């Protein structure tokens, strides 16, 4: 049994069944999520027999660290799952804090044409404990406390709703990682039914929401994000406009600018029209495309990025240009199929191949 898959109530119940007092669960959670101790032998406030018994019953880890690729502004970690798949987690160094970008699925079924993760399709959902373990592993490898998490790694988090929800609950609970809900962001390609579910879910609707928009035109969006067929753009915007936001919170619209595809001034003007009078509800992140050798798209020049931004600013829409941190390690949202896959054979379930 993986201990990272338990919430407080479940663990209290479980330790009681093992003959221990329920408060022992709180002590264990304190070691794991506050001190990042993942060896029962070090949990000095538990008796020796209890420590021995717990080590036999519970495991902490199911991921194996495979590679770590540092760059000036990010570190990409590659882990192998028990069943042999490779997943990625990217630690991004911001000016005054660290942000961890976690994966929620192995691969992705959404099929965005500009995204290399889509090339391999969906292999499987990650379990809640595999998502939480990404945090624990990276935190143990890092001196500074990680306070921000973004679900922007491999996969569509809302397509793995229950596991992502459970992981979020570990992340924001006082007994868990105790992160502020404002510092956890779920980024989705815009699955309308799941967004409706999220809007009715007190826990999930209080974390930050980011939506990959990438085009204000239904047709083009359908081309580059085929899920638009079943999740029409207008309906998506209606759901976002009605989404119950905490006070002072806005929805981030992620817009990956791809040269000659969606970076024209007319696209910016259309985006202004799409947002309409709801400009206080949204902010736009403009992300110049992070080229991938396996895909036929390229990054626009800076001038057209600024031109795009200027149109939004001119219409009082908050728009920031975000250069994907971790470009050097190929770690950017939705573009996480990685250089390491040249080195490791994903389909061969993580078998290392000569390179
Ligand atoms: S961009 Fe995100 S949602 Fe689209 S295929 Fe890639 S991982 Fe999936």
XYZ file of C-alpha atoms and ligand atoms in Angstrom:
363
model
C 0.000 0.000 0.000
C 1.384 3.361 -0.964
C 1.128 5.767 1.919
C 0.920 8.781 -0.408
C -2.459 7.557 -1.593
C -4.099 8.075 1.813
C -5.818 11.195 3.036
C -5.835 11.923 6.754
C -9.128 10.240 7.475
C -8.218 7.116 5.530
C -4.833 6.867 7.242
C -6.312 7.319 10.714
C -8.717 4.535 9.905
C -5.974 2.307 8.529
C -3.551 2.693 11.440
C -6.385 2.016 13.844
C -7.064 -1.242 12.030
C -3.377 -2.045 12.489
C -3.801 -1.622 16.245
C -2.306 1.873 16.596
C -3.940 4.996 17.997
C -5.438 7.245 15.269
C -3.149 10.163 16.233
C -0.216 8.091 14.971
C -1.512 8.840 11.489
C -1.038 12.566 12.184
C 2.511 11.926 13.321
C 3.253 9.969 10.159
C 1.704 12.654 7.932
C 3.771 15.248 9.727
C 6.978 13.368 8.968
C 6.043 12.829 5.349
C 4.568 16.161 4.311
C 6.306 18.596 6.657
C 9.730 17.021 7.027
C 9.748 14.963 3.826
C 10.946 11.910 5.714
C 10.061 8.764 3.835
C 11.658 6.106 6.001
C 9.710 4.817 9.004
C 12.979 4.095 10.811
C 13.537 7.845 11.098
C 10.111 8.547 12.614
C 11.460 8.810 16.114
C 8.171 9.502 17.882
C 6.834 6.076 16.904
C 7.767 2.962 18.870
C 10.256 0.566 17.309
C 7.704 -2.244 16.812
C 5.268 0.261 15.247
C 7.973 1.499 12.868
C 8.816 -2.046 11.857
C 5.207 -2.998 11.318
C 4.481 0.169 9.315
C 7.504 -0.399 7.070
C 6.141 -3.811 6.226
C 2.639 -2.565 5.474
C 3.310 0.689 3.617
C 5.561 1.816 0.820
C 6.400 5.431 -0.037
C 7.658 5.274 -3.548
C 6.549 3.839 -6.824
C 8.571 6.058 -9.150
C 12.216 5.518 -9.983
C 14.324 8.589 -10.787
C 15.858 8.043 -14.205
C 17.371 11.339 -15.237
C 17.752 14.936 -14.142
C 18.457 17.624 -16.705
C 19.359 21.035 -15.309
C 19.313 24.295 -17.252
C 19.685 27.934 -16.209
C 16.039 28.389 -15.233
C 14.662 24.893 -14.727
C 15.446 21.318 -13.821
C 13.663 18.514 -15.595
C 13.227 15.251 -13.722
C 12.388 12.032 -15.495
C 10.795 9.239 -13.502
C 9.908 5.726 -14.451
C 6.632 4.270 -13.225
C 6.317 0.742 -11.832
C 4.924 -0.435 -15.162
C 7.828 1.080 -17.045
C 6.526 4.365 -18.444
C 8.488 7.577 -18.322
C 6.981 10.735 -16.916
C 8.396 14.205 -16.476
C 8.329 16.809 -13.784
C 9.884 20.229 -14.246
C 11.080 22.464 -11.432
C 10.964 26.040 -12.642
C 13.067 28.703 -10.989
C 11.093 31.945 -10.897
C 12.588 35.204 -9.648
C 11.690 34.661 -5.998
C 10.153 31.216 -5.793
C 10.049 27.727 -7.252
C 7.191 26.274 -9.240
C 6.755 22.586 -9.867
C 5.136 21.487 -13.097
C 3.673 18.005 -12.595
C 2.376 15.421 -15.045
C -1.084 13.958 -14.561
C -1.138 11.278 -17.261
C 1.315 9.178 -19.231
C 0.885 10.750 -22.654
C -2.313 12.536 -23.577
C -5.412 11.742 -25.605
C -6.328 15.314 -26.464
C -4.208 15.389 -29.610
C -3.217 19.055 -29.986
C -1.273 19.181 -33.232
C 1.429 21.493 -31.875
C 2.169 19.304 -28.872
C 4.687 16.518 -28.878
C 3.067 14.729 -25.924
C 0.110 14.067 -28.206
C 2.280 12.069 -30.608
C 2.290 9.063 -28.321
C -1.382 9.147 -27.396
C -2.588 8.291 -23.916
C -0.988 5.353 -22.129
C -2.724 5.666 -18.802
C -3.797 7.987 -16.004
C -1.370 8.601 -13.183
C -2.544 7.548 -9.739
C -2.907 10.269 -7.112
C 0.136 8.956 -5.241
C 2.249 9.127 -8.428
C 1.346 12.798 -8.785
C 2.097 13.561 -5.125
C 5.338 11.584 -5.319
C 6.618 13.874 -8.078
C 6.413 16.705 -5.531
C 7.995 14.742 -2.677
C 10.879 13.492 -4.830
C 11.732 16.900 -6.216
C 11.314 18.583 -2.839
C 13.744 16.096 -1.298
C 16.230 17.040 -3.990
C 15.815 20.789 -3.440
C 16.798 23.014 -0.526
C 14.129 25.647 -0.980
C 10.539 24.812 -0.120
C 8.381 24.477 -3.224
C 5.213 26.511 -2.797
C 3.698 26.513 -6.271
C 2.383 23.652 -8.347
C 1.041 23.746 -11.870
C -0.675 20.813 -13.530
C 0.850 21.621 -16.885
C 3.062 18.632 -17.494
C 2.136 15.621 -19.568
C -1.562 14.943 -19.825
C -4.938 16.604 -19.503
C -5.562 16.874 -15.749
C -9.336 17.099 -16.016
C -9.418 13.840 -17.972
C -7.973 12.235 -14.829
C -10.283 14.140 -12.522
C -10.525 11.858 -9.492
C -6.788 11.265 -9.151
C -5.938 14.909 -9.770
C -8.553 15.920 -7.215
C -7.080 13.577 -4.638
C -3.563 14.871 -5.311
C -4.809 18.469 -5.059
C -6.413 17.660 -1.741
C -3.071 16.339 -0.393
C -1.368 19.473 -1.722
C -3.691 22.025 -0.120
C -4.680 20.272 3.130
C -3.113 21.498 6.379
C -2.135 17.895 7.215
C -0.576 17.532 3.751
C 1.696 19.816 1.788
C -0.324 22.774 3.010
C 0.056 24.850 -0.153
C -2.186 27.835 -0.635
C -5.009 27.132 -3.087
C -3.917 30.263 -4.893
C -0.612 28.571 -5.611
C -1.997 25.457 -7.247
C -3.013 25.772 -10.890
C -4.901 23.243 -12.954
C -4.420 23.805 -16.656
C -6.899 22.266 -19.050
C -7.408 22.112 -22.777
C -11.034 23.031 -22.087
C -13.095 19.890 -21.443
C -16.521 21.411 -20.979
C -18.169 18.651 -18.930
C -15.206 18.393 -16.599
C -15.125 22.162 -16.184
C -18.791 22.012 -15.186
C -17.925 19.311 -12.678
C -15.062 21.438 -11.381
C -17.353 24.443 -11.007
C -19.533 22.431 -8.616
C -16.614 21.048 -6.652
C -15.696 23.266 -3.706
C -12.106 22.009 -3.530
C -11.301 22.160 -7.230
C -12.979 25.453 -8.023
C -10.821 27.220 -5.465
C -7.509 26.428 -7.110
C -6.348 28.498 -10.070
C -7.757 27.643 -13.428
C -5.847 28.010 -16.690
C -7.318 27.112 -20.052
C -5.344 26.564 -23.251
C -7.184 28.670 -25.764
C -4.641 29.030 -28.570
C -7.099 30.443 -31.051
C -10.147 32.692 -30.853
C -11.575 31.113 -34.015
C -13.525 27.899 -33.749
C -12.257 26.519 -37.094
C -8.590 27.111 -36.437
C -8.904 25.906 -32.868
C -10.520 22.750 -34.152
C -7.554 22.259 -36.464
C -4.881 22.658 -33.827
C -6.932 21.333 -30.900
C -9.277 18.666 -32.292
C -11.185 18.412 -28.983
C -12.823 21.678 -30.054
C -15.146 19.549 -32.218
C -16.792 18.097 -29.140
C -16.011 21.078 -26.902
C -17.085 24.039 -29.017
C -15.310 27.316 -28.402
C -18.446 29.386 -27.737
C -19.760 26.869 -25.227
C -16.356 26.734 -23.560
C -16.320 30.506 -23.175
C -19.865 30.423 -21.730
C -18.764 27.880 -19.112
C -15.741 30.029 -18.233
C -17.849 33.166 -17.988
C -20.172 31.412 -15.541
C -17.403 29.642 -13.591
C -17.697 30.578 -9.878
C -14.386 32.326 -9.205
C -13.061 33.207 -5.752
C -12.840 36.977 -5.190
C -9.993 38.735 -7.021
C -9.242 35.578 -8.973
C -9.085 35.428 -12.740
C -8.986 32.627 -15.263
C -5.780 32.463 -17.261
C -6.188 31.957 -20.980
C -3.024 30.321 -22.258
C -2.234 31.266 -25.817
C 0.711 29.551 -27.466
C 1.760 31.819 -30.327
C 2.725 29.779 -33.365
C 4.351 31.512 -36.296
C 1.996 31.982 -39.231
C -0.763 29.979 -37.549
C -2.393 32.059 -34.816
C -0.069 35.016 -34.273
C -1.609 37.568 -36.597
C -2.952 40.910 -35.403
C -6.364 39.788 -36.680
C -6.208 36.834 -34.290
C -5.514 39.263 -31.460
C -8.484 41.404 -32.496
C -10.680 38.323 -32.657
C -9.493 37.352 -29.188
C -10.549 40.789 -27.951
C -14.008 40.155 -29.417
C -14.202 36.695 -27.871
C -13.396 38.015 -24.410
C -15.804 40.899 -24.984
C -16.942 42.667 -21.836
C -15.516 39.963 -19.555
C -11.987 41.312 -19.574
C -11.865 41.489 -15.765
C -12.511 37.750 -15.564
C -9.569 36.751 -17.739
C -5.887 37.333 -18.114
C -3.983 36.133 -21.131
C -0.599 34.437 -21.103
C 1.104 34.720 -24.456
C 3.596 31.898 -24.834
C 5.871 32.019 -27.878
C 5.927 28.469 -29.223
C 8.666 26.222 -27.961
C 9.782 24.418 -31.142
C 10.077 20.657 -31.164
C 12.100 18.864 -33.822
C 9.268 16.364 -34.333
C 6.699 19.027 -35.255
C 6.401 21.432 -38.201
C 5.739 24.591 -36.198
C 8.004 27.457 -35.274
C 8.249 30.351 -32.896
C 7.147 33.791 -34.076
C 9.632 36.650 -33.978
C 9.487 38.929 -30.969
C 8.084 41.798 -32.953
C 4.889 39.929 -33.798
C 4.587 38.720 -30.207
C 4.708 42.336 -28.989
C 2.270 43.399 -31.706
C -0.176 40.762 -30.529
C 0.213 41.858 -26.928
C -0.289 45.499 -27.837
C -3.698 44.802 -29.364
C -4.811 43.151 -26.117
C -3.390 45.924 -23.961
C -5.039 48.512 -26.208
C -8.325 46.892 -25.276
C -7.512 46.798 -21.553
C -6.981 43.043 -21.483
C -4.225 41.893 -19.169
C -1.664 40.060 -21.301
C 1.761 38.861 -20.243
C 4.371 37.292 -22.441
C 5.666 34.116 -20.871
C 8.706 32.533 -22.312
C 8.492 28.888 -21.370
C 10.934 28.348 -18.612
C 12.953 25.281 -19.130
C 13.137 25.725 -22.878
C 16.588 24.284 -22.758
C 15.256 21.150 -21.146
C 12.221 21.041 -23.435
C 9.945 21.530 -20.496
C 6.982 23.682 -21.382
C 3.311 23.114 -20.919
C 1.990 20.555 -23.268
C 5.309 20.163 -24.979
C 6.861 17.800 -22.578
C 7.651 14.927 -24.874
C 11.260 15.140 -24.329
C 14.745 14.861 -25.465
C 15.101 12.011 -23.034
C 12.781 10.004 -25.252
C 15.550 10.042 -27.759
C 17.586 8.417 -25.057
C 14.835 6.272 -23.587
C 12.319 4.304 -25.524
C 8.873 5.152 -24.162
C 7.082 2.465 -26.101
C 9.685 0.013 -24.929
C 8.529 1.010 -21.443
C 11.533 2.948 -20.411
C 14.164 0.683 -21.773
C 17.344 2.615 -22.175
C 18.589 2.587 -25.711
C 22.005 3.551 -26.929
C 22.302 7.129 -28.025
S -1.139 20.467 -25.219
Fe -1.791 19.512 -23.301
S -3.866 18.829 -23.768
Fe -2.923 19.220 -25.757
S -2.104 17.203 -26.363
Fe -0.479 18.320 -25.292
S -0.588 17.603 -23.169
Fe -2.531 17.088 -24.171
